mmCIF file of C-alpha atoms in Angstrom:
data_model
loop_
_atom_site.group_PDB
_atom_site.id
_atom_site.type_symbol
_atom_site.label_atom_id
_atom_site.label_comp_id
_atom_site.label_asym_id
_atom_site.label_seq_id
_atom_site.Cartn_x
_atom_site.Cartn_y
_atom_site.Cartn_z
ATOM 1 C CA UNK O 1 -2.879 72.616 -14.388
ATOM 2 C CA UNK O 2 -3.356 69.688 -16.991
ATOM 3 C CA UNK O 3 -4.638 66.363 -15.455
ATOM 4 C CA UNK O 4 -5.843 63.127 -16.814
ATOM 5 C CA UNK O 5 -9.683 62.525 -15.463
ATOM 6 C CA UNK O 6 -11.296 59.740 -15.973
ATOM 7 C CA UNK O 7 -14.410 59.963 -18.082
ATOM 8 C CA UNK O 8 -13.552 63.180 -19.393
ATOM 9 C CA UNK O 9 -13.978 62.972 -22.991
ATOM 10 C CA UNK O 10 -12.221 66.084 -24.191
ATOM 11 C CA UNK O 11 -8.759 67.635 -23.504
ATOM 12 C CA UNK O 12 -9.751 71.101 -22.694
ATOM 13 C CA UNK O 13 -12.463 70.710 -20.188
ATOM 14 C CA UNK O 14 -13.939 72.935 -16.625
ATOM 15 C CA UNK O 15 -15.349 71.403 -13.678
ATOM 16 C CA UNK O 16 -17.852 73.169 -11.601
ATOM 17 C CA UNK O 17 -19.796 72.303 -8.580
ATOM 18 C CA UNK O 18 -22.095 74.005 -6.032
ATOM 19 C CA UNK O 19 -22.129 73.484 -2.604
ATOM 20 C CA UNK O 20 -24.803 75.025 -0.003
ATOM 21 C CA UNK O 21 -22.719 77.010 2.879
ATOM 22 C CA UNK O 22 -21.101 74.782 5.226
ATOM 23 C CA UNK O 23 -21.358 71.869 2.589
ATOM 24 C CA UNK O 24 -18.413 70.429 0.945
ATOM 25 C CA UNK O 25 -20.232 67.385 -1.094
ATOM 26 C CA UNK O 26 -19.582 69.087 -4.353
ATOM 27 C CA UNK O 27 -15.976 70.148 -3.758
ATOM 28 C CA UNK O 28 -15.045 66.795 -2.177
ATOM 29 C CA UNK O 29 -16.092 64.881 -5.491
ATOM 30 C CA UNK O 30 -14.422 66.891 -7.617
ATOM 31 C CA UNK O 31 -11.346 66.729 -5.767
ATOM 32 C CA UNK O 32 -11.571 62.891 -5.621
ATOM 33 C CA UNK O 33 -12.050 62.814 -9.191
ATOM 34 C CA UNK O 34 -9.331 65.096 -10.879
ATOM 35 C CA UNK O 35 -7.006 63.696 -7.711
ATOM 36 C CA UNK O 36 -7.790 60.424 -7.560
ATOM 37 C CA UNK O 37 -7.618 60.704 -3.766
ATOM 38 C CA UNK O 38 -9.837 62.329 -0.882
ATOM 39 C CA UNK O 39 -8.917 65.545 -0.023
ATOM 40 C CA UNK O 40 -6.145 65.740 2.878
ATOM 41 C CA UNK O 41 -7.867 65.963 6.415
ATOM 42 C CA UNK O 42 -7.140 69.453 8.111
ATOM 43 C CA UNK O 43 -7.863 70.175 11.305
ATOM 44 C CA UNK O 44 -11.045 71.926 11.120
ATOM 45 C CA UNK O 45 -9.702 74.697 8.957
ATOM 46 C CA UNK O 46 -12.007 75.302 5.812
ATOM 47 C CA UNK O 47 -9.133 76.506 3.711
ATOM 48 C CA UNK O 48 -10.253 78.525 0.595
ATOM 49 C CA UNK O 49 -11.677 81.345 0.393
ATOM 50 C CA UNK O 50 -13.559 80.996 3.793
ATOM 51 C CA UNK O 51 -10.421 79.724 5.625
ATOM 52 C CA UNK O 52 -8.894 83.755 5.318
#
């Protein structure tokens, strides 16, 4: 998927980030940043690869 981020300083670029089980701090910035918004509130389901 091609997205405009902010701050990103080349075209072709791959976003990682780490999170510690249970943890979501990584995800949820990276989300906010290539989305521009917070990531939609479930109801308690993980989704992912831990919500199968």
């Amino acid at each position: 998927m091609e997205r405009y981020v902010e701050g990103a300083e080349s075209e072709k670029l791959v976003f990682f980030g780490a999170d510690k089980k249970g943890e979501t701090d990584s995800w949820d910035s990276l989300f906010q940043k290539i989305f521009g918004m917070p990531y939609p509130e479930t109801n308690g389901d993980q989704g992912g690869v831990e919500g199968y």
